[in-house]
Amino acid sequence: QVQLVESGGGLVQAGNSLRLSCAASGRTGTRYDWGWFRQAPGKVREFVAATNWNGGITFYGDSVRGRFAISRDDAKNTAYLQMDSLRPEDTAVYYCAAGVFGPAWTTIPNMERLWDYWGQGTQVTVSS
C-alpha cells in the first residue's frame, strides 16, 4: 500500500502561482507514475497532468497545458505540480494519484480508473 498526502493548496489571486506537493509513504520501492486530477464543485473529476516513472514523459490536460508543470523527486518520494498564471476556473480540490503503467505508456493515463492510489486532496481557490 502507498499513502499519498497533498499539500500546498490555498487562496491565491488570479495570475499568481502555487506549487502543490504530494508525498508518498509506505510501499515506495516501486517507481510509480504520478498524476494530478482536480474536481470543482458540481463537476466531474478532471485530469490535469501525469508523468511516467522516470519523468521522461509528461502529459497535460488541455485547460492547463502551458501553465502547469508536473515534476518528481524520487529521493523524497514526492511529486509536484507547479501552477502558474492561475485563473478563477482553476479553483478546485486537487488530488494526486500513483500508478504503474510500464516504461512506455501505450495509452495516456488520463482516466481515474487507471490509477491505484489517491491522496485526500488539497483545496486551491483562485480569486478574480
mmCIF file with all atom_site columns, C-alpha atoms in Angstrom, residues 34-92:
data_model
loop_
_atom_site.group_PDB
_atom_site.id
_atom_site.type_symbol
_atom_site.label_atom_id
_atom_site.label_alt_id
_atom_site.label_comp_id
_atom_site.label_asym_id
_atom_site.label_entity_id
_atom_site.label_seq_id
_atom_site.pdbx_PDB_ins_code
_atom_site.Cartn_x
_atom_site.Cartn_y
_atom_site.Cartn_z
_atom_site.occupancy
_atom_site.B_iso_or_equiv
_atom_site.pdbx_formal_charge
_atom_site.auth_seq_id
_atom_site.auth_comp_id
_atom_site.auth_asym_id
_atom_site.auth_atom_id
_atom_site.pdbx_PDB_model_num
ATOM 1  C CA . TRP A 1 34 ? 2.381   10.175 -10.890 1.00 0.00 ? 34 TRP A CA 1
ATOM 2  C CA . GLY A 1 35 ? -0.746  12.044 -11.802 1.00 0.00 ? 35 GLY A CA 1
ATOM 3  C CA . TRP A 1 36 ? -2.803  15.055 -10.752 1.00 0.00 ? 36 TRP A CA 1
ATOM 4  C CA . PHE A 1 37 ? -6.552  15.447 -11.074 1.00 0.00 ? 37 PHE A CA 1
ATOM 5  C CA . ARG A 1 38 ? -8.933  18.135 -9.876  1.00 0.00 ? 38 ARG A CA 1
ATOM 6  C CA . GLN A 1 39 ? -12.595 18.417 -9.048  1.00 0.00 ? 39 GLN A CA 1
ATOM 7  C CA . ALA A 1 40 ? -14.564 21.636 -8.920  1.00 0.00 ? 40 ALA A CA 1
ATOM 8  C CA . PRO A 1 41 ? -17.920 21.841 -7.094  1.00 0.00 ? 41 PRO A CA 1
ATOM 9  C CA . GLY A 1 42 ? -20.663 20.181 -9.101  1.00 0.00 ? 42 GLY A CA 1
ATOM 10 C CA . LYS A 1 43 ? -18.250 18.881 -11.737 1.00 0.00 ? 43 LYS A CA 1
ATOM 11 C CA . VAL A 1 44 ? -16.642 15.540 -12.507 1.00 0.00 ? 44 VAL A CA 1
ATOM 12 C CA . ARG A 1 45 ? -13.033 14.898 -11.616 1.00 0.00 ? 45 ARG A CA 1
ATOM 13 C CA . GLU A 1 46 ? -10.786 16.223 -14.368 1.00 0.00 ? 46 GLU A CA 1
ATOM 14 C CA . PHE A 1 47 ? -7.361  15.047 -15.483 1.00 0.00 ? 47 PHE A CA 1
ATOM 15 C CA . VAL A 1 48 ? -4.661  17.691 -15.005 1.00 0.00 ? 48 VAL A CA 1
ATOM 16 C CA . ALA A 1 49 ? -1.223  16.161 -15.564 1.00 0.00 ? 49 ALA A CA 1
ATOM 17 C CA . ALA A 1 50 ? 0.803   12.969 -15.410 1.00 0.00 ? 50 ALA A CA 1
ATOM 18 C CA . THR A 1 51 ? 4.410   11.905 -15.588 1.00 0.00 ? 51 THR A CA 1
ATOM 19 C CA . ASN A 1 52 ? 5.930   8.489  -16.052 1.00 0.00 ? 52 ASN A CA 1
ATOM 20 C CA . TRP A 1 53 ? 8.242   6.539  -13.760 1.00 0.00 ? 53 TRP A CA 1
ATOM 21 C CA . ASN A 1 54 ? 11.394  8.486  -14.592 1.00 0.00 ? 54 ASN A CA 1
ATOM 22 C CA . GLY A 1 55 ? 9.932   11.844 -15.576 1.00 0.00 ? 55 GLY A CA 1
ATOM 23 C CA . GLY A 1 56 ? 10.761  11.283 -19.215 1.00 0.00 ? 56 GLY A CA 1
ATOM 24 C CA . ILE A 1 57 ? 7.129   11.506 -20.307 1.00 0.00 ? 57 ILE A CA 1
ATOM 25 C CA . THR A 1 58 ? 4.680   14.196 -19.254 1.00 0.00 ? 58 THR A CA 1
ATOM 26 C CA . PHE A 1 59 ? 1.167   14.900 -20.421 1.00 0.00 ? 59 PHE A CA 1
ATOM 27 C CA . TYR A 1 60 ? -1.272  17.679 -19.600 1.00 0.00 ? 60 TYR A CA 1
ATOM 28 C CA . GLY A 1 61 ? -4.943  18.373 -19.853 1.00 0.00 ? 61 GLY A CA 1
ATOM 29 C CA . ASP A 1 62 ? -5.917  20.944 -22.455 1.00 0.00 ? 62 ASP A CA 1
ATOM 30 C CA . SER A 1 63 ? -7.035  23.518 -19.906 1.00 0.00 ? 63 SER A CA 1
ATOM 31 C CA . VAL A 1 64 ? -3.668  23.649 -18.110 1.00 0.00 ? 64 VAL A CA 1
ATOM 32 C CA . ARG A 1 65 ? -1.144  22.922 -20.848 1.00 0.00 ? 65 ARG A CA 1
ATOM 33 C CA . GLY A 1 66 ? 1.471   25.668 -20.950 1.00 0.00 ? 66 GLY A CA 1
ATOM 34 C CA . ARG A 1 67 ? 0.623   26.941 -17.456 1.00 0.00 ? 67 ARG A CA 1
ATOM 35 C CA . PHE A 1 68 ? 1.156   23.921 -15.196 1.00 0.00 ? 68 PHE A CA 1
ATOM 36 C CA . ALA A 1 69 ? 4.181   21.656 -14.860 1.00 0.00 ? 69 ALA A CA 1
ATOM 37 C CA . ILE A 1 70 ? 4.429   18.272 -13.180 1.00 0.00 ? 70 ILE A CA 1
ATOM 38 C CA . SER A 1 71 ? 7.704   17.021 -11.752 1.00 0.00 ? 71 SER A CA 1
ATOM 39 C CA . ARG A 1 72 ? 9.017   14.409 -9.357  1.00 0.00 ? 72 ARG A CA 1
ATOM 40 C CA . ASP A 1 73 ? 11.784  13.995 -6.806  1.00 0.00 ? 73 ASP A CA 1
ATOM 41 C CA . ASP A 1 74 ? 12.292  10.288 -6.237  1.00 0.00 ? 74 ASP A CA 1
ATOM 42 C CA . ALA A 1 75 ? 14.793  10.849 -3.440  1.00 0.00 ? 75 ALA A CA 1
ATOM 43 C CA . LYS A 1 76 ? 11.965  12.477 -1.500  1.00 0.00 ? 76 LYS A CA 1
ATOM 44 C CA . ASN A 1 77 ? 9.183   10.225 -2.840  1.00 0.00 ? 77 ASN A CA 1
ATOM 45 C CA . THR A 1 78 ? 7.383   13.408 -3.799  1.00 0.00 ? 78 THR A CA 1
ATOM 46 C CA . ALA A 1 79 ? 5.593   14.721 -6.858  1.00 0.00 ? 79 ALA A CA 1
ATOM 47 C CA . TYR A 1 80 ? 4.935   18.382 -7.573  1.00 0.00 ? 80 TYR A CA 1
ATOM 48 C CA . LEU A 1 81 ? 2.508   20.435 -9.582  1.00 0.00 ? 81 LEU A CA 1
ATOM 49 C CA . GLN A 1 82 ? 3.746   23.922 -10.373 1.00 0.00 ? 82 GLN A CA 1
ATOM 50 C CA . MET A 1 83 ? 0.753   26.073 -11.286 1.00 0.00 ? 83 MET A CA 1
ATOM 51 C CA . ASP A 1 84 ? 1.410   29.432 -12.946 1.00 0.00 ? 84 ASP A CA 1
ATOM 52 C CA . SER A 1 85 ? -0.911  32.073 -14.375 1.00 0.00 ? 85 SER A CA 1
ATOM 53 C CA . LEU A 1 86 ? -3.739  30.778 -12.249 1.00 0.00 ? 86 LEU A CA 1
ATOM 54 C CA . ARG A 1 87 ? -7.315  31.570 -13.247 1.00 0.00 ? 87 ARG A CA 1
ATOM 55 C CA . PRO A 1 88 ? -10.551 31.518 -11.246 1.00 0.00 ? 88 PRO A CA 1
ATOM 56 C CA . GLU A 1 89 ? -11.617 28.462 -13.248 1.00 0.00 ? 89 GLU A CA 1
ATOM 57 C CA . ASP A 1 90 ? -8.661  26.569 -11.763 1.00 0.00 ? 90 ASP A CA 1
ATOM 58 C CA . THR A 1 91 ? -10.454 26.615 -8.417  1.00 0.00 ? 91 THR A CA 1
ATOM 59 C CA . ALA A 1 92 ? -10.933 23.006 -7.316  1.00 0.00 ? 92 ALA A CA 1
#
